Short mmCIF file of C-alpha atoms in Angstrom, two decimals:
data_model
loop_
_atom_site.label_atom_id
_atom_site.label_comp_id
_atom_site.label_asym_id
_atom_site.label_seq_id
_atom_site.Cartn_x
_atom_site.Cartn_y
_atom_site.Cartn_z
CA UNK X 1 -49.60 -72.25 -8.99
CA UNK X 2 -46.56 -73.59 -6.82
CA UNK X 3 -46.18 -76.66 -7.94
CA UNK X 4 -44.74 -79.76 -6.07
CA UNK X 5 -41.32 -80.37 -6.11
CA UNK X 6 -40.15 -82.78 -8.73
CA UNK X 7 -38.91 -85.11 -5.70
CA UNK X 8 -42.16 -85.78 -4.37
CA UNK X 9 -43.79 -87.04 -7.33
CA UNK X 10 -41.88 -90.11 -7.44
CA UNK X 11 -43.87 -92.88 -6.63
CA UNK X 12 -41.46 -94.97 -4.56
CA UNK X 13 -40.96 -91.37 -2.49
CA UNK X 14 -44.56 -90.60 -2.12
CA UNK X 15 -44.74 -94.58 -0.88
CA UNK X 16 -41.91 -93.80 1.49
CA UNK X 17 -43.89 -90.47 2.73
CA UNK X 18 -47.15 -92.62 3.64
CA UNK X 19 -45.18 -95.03 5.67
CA UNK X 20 -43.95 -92.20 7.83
CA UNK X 21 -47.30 -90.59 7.81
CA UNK X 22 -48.81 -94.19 9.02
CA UNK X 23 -44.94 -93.63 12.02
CA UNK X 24 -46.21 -90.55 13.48
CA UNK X 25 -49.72 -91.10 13.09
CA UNK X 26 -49.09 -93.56 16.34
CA UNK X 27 -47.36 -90.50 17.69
CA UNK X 28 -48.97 -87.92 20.37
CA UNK X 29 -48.44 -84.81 18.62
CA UNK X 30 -48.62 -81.44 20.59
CA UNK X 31 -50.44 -78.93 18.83
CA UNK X 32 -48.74 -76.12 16.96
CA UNK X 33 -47.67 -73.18 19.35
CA UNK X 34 -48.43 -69.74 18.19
CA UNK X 35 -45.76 -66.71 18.48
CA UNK X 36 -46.62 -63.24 17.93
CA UNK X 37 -44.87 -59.74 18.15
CA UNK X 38 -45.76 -56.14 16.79
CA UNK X 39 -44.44 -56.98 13.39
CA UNK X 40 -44.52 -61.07 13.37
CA UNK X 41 -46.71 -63.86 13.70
CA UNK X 42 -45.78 -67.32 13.17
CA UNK X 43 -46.08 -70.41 14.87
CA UNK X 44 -44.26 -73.31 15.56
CA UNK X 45 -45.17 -76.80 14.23
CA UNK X 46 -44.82 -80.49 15.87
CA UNK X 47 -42.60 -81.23 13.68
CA UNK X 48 -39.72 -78.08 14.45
CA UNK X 49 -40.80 -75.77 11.63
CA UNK X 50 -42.04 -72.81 11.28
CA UNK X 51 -46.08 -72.26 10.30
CA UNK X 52 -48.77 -73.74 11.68
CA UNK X 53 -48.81 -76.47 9.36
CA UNK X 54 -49.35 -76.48 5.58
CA UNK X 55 -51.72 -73.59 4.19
CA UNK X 56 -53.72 -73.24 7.92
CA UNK X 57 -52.45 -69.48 9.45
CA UNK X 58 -50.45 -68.02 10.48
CA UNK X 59 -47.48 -69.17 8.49
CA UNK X 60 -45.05 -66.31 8.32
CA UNK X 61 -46.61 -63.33 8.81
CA UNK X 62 -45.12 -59.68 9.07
CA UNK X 63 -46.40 -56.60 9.25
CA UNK X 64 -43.52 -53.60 8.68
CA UNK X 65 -46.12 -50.95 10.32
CA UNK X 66 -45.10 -52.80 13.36
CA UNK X 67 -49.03 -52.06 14.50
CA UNK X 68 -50.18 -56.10 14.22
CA UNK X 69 -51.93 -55.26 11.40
CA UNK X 70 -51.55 -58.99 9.69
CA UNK X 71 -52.91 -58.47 5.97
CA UNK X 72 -53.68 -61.17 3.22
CA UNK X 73 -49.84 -61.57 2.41
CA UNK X 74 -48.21 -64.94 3.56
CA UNK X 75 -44.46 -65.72 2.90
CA UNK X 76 -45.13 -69.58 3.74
CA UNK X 77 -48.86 -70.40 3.27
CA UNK X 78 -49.57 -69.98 -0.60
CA UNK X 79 -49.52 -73.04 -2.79
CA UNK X 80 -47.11 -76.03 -1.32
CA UNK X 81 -45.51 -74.39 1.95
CA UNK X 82 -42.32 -75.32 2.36
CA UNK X 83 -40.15 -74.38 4.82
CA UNK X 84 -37.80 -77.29 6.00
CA UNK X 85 -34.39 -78.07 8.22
CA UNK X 86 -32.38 -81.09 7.52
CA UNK X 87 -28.76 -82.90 8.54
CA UNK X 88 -26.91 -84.93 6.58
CA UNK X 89 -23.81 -87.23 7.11
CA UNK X 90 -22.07 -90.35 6.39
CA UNK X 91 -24.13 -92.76 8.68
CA UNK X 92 -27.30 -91.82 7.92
CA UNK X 93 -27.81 -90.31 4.63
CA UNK X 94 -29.90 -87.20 3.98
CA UNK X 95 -33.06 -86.36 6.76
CA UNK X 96 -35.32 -83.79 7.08
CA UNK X 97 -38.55 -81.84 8.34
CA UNK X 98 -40.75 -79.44 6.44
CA UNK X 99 -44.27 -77.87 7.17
CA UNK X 100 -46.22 -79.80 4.90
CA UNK X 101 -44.86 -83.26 4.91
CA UNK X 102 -44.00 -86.28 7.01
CA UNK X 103 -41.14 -86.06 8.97
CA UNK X 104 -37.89 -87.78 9.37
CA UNK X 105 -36.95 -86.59 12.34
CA UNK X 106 -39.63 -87.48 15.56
CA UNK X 107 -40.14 -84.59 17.72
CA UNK X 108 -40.13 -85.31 21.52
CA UNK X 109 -41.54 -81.67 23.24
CA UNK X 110 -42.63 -78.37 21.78
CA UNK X 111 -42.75 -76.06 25.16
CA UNK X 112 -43.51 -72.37 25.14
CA UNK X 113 -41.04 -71.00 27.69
CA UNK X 114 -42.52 -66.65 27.19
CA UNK X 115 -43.29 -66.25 30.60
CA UNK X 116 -40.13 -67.47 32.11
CA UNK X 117 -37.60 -65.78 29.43
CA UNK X 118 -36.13 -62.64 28.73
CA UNK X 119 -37.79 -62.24 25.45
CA UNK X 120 -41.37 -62.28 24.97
CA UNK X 121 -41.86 -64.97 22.87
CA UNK X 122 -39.73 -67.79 22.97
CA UNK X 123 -40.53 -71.54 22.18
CA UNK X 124 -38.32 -74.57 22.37
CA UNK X 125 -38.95 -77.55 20.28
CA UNK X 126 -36.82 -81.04 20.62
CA UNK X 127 -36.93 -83.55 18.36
CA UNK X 128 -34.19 -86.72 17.53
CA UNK X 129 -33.26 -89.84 14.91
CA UNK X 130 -32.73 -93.38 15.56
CA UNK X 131 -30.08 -93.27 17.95
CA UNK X 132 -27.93 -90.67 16.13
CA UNK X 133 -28.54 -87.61 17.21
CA UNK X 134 -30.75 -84.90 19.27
CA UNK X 135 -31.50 -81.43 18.07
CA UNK X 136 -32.73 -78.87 19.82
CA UNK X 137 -34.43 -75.69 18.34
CA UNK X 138 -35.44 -72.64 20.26
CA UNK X 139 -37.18 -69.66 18.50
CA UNK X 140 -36.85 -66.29 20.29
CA UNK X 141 -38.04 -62.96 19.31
CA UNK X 142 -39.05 -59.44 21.25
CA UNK X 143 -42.26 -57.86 20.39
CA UNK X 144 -40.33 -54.91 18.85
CA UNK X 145 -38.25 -57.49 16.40
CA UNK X 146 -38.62 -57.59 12.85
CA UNK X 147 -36.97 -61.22 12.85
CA UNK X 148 -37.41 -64.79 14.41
CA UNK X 149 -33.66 -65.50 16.32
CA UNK X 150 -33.10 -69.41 15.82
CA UNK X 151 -31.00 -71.61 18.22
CA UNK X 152 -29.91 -75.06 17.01
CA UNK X 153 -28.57 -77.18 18.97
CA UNK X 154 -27.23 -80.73 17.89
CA UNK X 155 -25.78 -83.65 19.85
CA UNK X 156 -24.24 -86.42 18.34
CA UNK X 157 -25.72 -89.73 19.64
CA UNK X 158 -22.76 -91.96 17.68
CA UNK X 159 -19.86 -90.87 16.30
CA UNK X 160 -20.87 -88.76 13.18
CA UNK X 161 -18.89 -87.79 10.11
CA UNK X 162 -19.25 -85.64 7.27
CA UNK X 163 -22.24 -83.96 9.37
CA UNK X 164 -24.14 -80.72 7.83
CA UNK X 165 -27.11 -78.88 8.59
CA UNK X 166 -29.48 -76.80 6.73
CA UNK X 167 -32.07 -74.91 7.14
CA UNK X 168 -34.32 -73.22 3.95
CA UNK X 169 -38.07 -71.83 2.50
CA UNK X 170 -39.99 -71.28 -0.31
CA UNK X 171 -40.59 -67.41 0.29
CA UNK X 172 -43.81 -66.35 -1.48
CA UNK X 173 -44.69 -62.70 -0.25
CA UNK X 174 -46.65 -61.74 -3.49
CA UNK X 175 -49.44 -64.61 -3.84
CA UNK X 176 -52.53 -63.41 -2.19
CA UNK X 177 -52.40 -60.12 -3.57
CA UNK X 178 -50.76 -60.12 -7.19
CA UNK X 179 -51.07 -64.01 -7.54
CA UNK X 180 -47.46 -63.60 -8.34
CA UNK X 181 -45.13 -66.67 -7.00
CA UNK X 182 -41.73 -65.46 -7.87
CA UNK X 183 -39.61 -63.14 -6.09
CA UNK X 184 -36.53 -61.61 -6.56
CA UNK X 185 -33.85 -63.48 -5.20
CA UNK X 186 -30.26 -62.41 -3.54
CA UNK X 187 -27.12 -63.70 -2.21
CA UNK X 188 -25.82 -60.78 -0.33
CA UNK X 189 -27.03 -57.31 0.07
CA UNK X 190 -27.27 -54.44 2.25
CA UNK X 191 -23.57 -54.60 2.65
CA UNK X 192 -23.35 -57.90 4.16
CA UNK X 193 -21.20 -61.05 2.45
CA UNK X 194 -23.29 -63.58 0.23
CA UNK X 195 -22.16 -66.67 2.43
CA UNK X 196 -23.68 -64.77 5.59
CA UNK X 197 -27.19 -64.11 3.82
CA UNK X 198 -29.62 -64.89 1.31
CA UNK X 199 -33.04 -63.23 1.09
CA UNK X 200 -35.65 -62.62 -1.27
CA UNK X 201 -37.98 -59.65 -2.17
CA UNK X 202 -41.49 -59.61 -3.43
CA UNK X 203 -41.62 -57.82 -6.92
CA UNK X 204 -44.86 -55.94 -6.12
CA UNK X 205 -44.53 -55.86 -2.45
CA UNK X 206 -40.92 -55.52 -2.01
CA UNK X 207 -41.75 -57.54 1.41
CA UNK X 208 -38.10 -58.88 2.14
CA UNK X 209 -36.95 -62.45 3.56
CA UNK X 210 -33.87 -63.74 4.31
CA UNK X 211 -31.58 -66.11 6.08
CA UNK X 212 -29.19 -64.77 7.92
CA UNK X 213 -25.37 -65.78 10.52
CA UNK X 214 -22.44 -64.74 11.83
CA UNK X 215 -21.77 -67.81 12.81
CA UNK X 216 -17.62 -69.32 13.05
CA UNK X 217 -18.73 -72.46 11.64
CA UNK X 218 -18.24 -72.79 8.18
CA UNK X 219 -21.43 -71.88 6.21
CA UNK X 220 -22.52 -70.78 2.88
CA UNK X 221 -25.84 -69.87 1.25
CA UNK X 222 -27.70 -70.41 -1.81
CA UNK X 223 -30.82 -70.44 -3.92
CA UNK X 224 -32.29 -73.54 -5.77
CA UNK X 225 -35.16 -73.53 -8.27
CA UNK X 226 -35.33 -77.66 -7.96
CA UNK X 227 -36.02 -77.06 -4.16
CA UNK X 228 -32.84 -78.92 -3.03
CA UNK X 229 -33.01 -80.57 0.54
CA UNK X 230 -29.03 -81.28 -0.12
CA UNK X 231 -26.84 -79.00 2.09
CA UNK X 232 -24.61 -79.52 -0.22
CA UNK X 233 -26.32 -77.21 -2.71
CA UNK X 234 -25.92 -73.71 -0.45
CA UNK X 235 -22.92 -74.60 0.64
CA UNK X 236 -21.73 -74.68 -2.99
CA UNK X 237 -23.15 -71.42 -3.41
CA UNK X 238 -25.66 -72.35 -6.12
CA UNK X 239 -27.83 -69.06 -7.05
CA UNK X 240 -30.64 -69.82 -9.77
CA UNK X 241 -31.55 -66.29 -9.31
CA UNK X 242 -35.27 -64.88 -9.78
CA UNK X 243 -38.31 -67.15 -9.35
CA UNK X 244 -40.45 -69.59 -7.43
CA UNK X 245 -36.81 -70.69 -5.87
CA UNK X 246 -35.99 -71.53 -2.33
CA UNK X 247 -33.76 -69.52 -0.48
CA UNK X 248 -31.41 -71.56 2.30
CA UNK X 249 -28.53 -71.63 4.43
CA UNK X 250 -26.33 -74.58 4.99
CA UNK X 251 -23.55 -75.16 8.18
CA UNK X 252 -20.81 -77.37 7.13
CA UNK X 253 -20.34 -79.52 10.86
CA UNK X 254 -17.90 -81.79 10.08
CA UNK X 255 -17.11 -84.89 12.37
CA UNK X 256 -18.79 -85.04 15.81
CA UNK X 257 -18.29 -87.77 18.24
CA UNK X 258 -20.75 -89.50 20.25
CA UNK X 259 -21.80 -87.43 23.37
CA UNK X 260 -20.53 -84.32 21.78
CA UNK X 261 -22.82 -81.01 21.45
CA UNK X 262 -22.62 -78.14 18.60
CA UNK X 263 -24.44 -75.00 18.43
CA UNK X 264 -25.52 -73.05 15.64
CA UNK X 265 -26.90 -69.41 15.61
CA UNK X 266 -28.85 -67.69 12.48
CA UNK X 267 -32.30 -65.79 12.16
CA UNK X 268 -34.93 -65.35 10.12
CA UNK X 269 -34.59 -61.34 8.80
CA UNK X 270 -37.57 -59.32 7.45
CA UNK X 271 -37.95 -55.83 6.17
CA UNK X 272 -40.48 -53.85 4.45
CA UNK X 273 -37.33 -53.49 1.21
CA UNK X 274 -34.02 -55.23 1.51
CA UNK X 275 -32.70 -51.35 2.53
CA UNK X 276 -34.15 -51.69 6.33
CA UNK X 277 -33.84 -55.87 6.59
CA UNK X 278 -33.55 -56.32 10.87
CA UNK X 279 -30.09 -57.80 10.78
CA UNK X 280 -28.92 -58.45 14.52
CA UNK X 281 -26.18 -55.81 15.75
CA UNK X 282 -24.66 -59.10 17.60
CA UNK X 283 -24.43 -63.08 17.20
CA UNK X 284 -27.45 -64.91 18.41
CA UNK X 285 -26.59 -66.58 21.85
CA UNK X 286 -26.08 -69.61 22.15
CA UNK X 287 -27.86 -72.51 23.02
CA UNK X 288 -27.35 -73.78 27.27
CA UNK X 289 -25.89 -77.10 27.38
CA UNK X 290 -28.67 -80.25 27.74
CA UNK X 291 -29.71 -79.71 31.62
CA UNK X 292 -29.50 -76.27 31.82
CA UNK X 293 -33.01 -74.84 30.26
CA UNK X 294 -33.89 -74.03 33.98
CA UNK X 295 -31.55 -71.49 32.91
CA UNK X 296 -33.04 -70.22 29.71
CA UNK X 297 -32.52 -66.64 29.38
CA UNK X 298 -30.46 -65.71 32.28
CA UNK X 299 -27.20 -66.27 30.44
CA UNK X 300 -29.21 -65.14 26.69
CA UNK X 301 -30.18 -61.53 28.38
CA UNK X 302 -29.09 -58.64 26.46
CA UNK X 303 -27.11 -60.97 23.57
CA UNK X 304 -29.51 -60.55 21.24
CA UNK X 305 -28.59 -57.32 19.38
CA UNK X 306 -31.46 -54.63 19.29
CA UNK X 307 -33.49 -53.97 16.25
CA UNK X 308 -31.39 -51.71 13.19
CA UNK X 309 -32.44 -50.32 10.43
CA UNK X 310 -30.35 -49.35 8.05
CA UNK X 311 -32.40 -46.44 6.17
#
């Protein structure tokens, strides 16, 4: 079965991960918020991630007959989900969130924002870290989207150097069906550049996921079979290849001083094969500035590119 990665089996780790269970166990925590289109359903966790939380449904869901037809495969649910974000830089070391284990980072509102947004579904989760930094992610998709649009949003609290984000899963498409945990895995494809996107296909289903940007910031992608939380891994461009590997995407930040406010734009891209992936004709908008979500939508409207297929 998916097994556990190697980091977590270390006892002074697993210690570690029961004192922040025992943290946000004193925390209110708002239940998961559900998001559902004609060919997705996901939901969005306390925590910032996608799923509902470990192996309960939905966790990444997609249906290509775009009919809501939501079948027995799963690319997040089977055996240890794992589908994480994380920052890194000089003052704080290496932090991070993932579906099925305690987080670093606290979350401070979850708020599903549908019914007064452009798009149809459209959450917005906030979350920050011991006075250096808030981060911000909204999720927005159209019923008619084969993809989840992400928004991150990241505000420096201190000054902050050598600052990197990533954001990466465990795709397992095949499980349910073929009991089959490894996928074929890509950097690159469908005529787009390796350090834009990564993605992985199921060998029996062909079911495609991948991680996906345009973005200006430097960025890079890459797939690890030791499960690396390390940015520093994708944007090195490591690529075990085929297997139970994570896929992932990594933003290389830089320095940002306190006050200051970056924004990073990427999706989530599905397709029944690799050959018809939804790959957004234009960027992702960006995130309004902190005071502005009053706002949300009215500046986003008509950004988003419209689904393609590339048959």
């Amino acid at each position: 079965m998916n097994r556990i990665p190697e980091s977590f089996k270390k006892p002074a780790l697993l210690a570690g991960c029961a004192a922040l269970t025992l943290a946000f166990s004193a925390t209110s925590l708002a239940a998961p918020i559900i998001m559902e289109g004609d060919y997705v359903r996901t939901a969005i966790s306390d925590n910032g991630t996608l799923g509902y939380g470990g192996t309960t449904s939905p966790g990444l869901l997609h249906d290509p007959s775009g009919t809501r037809s939501w079948g027995a495969e799963d690319y997040l649910t089977p055996g240890s989900p794992w589908e994480m974000f994380g920052m890194k830089a000089d003052q704080f070391g290496n932090v991070h969130n993932n579906n099925d284990w305690p987080s670093n980072i606290g979350s401070t509102s979850l708020t599903d924002i549908s019914g007064g947004s452009a798009f149809d579904n459209h959450v917005l989760w906030s979350g920050t870290y011991g006075g250096m930094f808030n981060i911000t992610h909204e999720y927005i998709f159209n019923d008619n989207y084969e993809r989840i649009d992400v928004l991150t949003s990241i505000e420096a609290l201190t000054d902050l150097t050598g600052l990197k984000f990533l954001r990466a899963i465990d795709p397992d498409p095949d499980v349910n069906t073929y009991g089959s945990f490894n996928t074929i895995n890509t950097r690159g494809g469908a005529g787009i550049a390796e350090e834009d996107f990564v993605n992985s296909q199921g060998a029996q289903t062909g079911l495609t996921l991948g991680l996906y940007t345009n973005s200006s910031i430097e960025h890079n992608t890459g797939i690890t079979s030791s499960w690396s939380y390390d940015p520093d891994t994708y944007l090195a461009g490591q690529n075990d290849g085929d297997g139970d590997n994570v896929i992932g995407l990594a933003f290389n930040i830089g320095n940002l001083f306190q006050g200051d406010l970056v924004k990073l734009s990427y999706s989530y891209v599905m397709g029944e094969t690799l050959d018809n992936v939804d790959i957004p004709d234009e960027p992702v908008a960006s995130v309004p500035e902190p005071g502005t979500l009053g706002l949300l939508g009215l500046g986003l409207a008509g950004l988003l590119g419209v689904r393609r297929r590339n048959k």
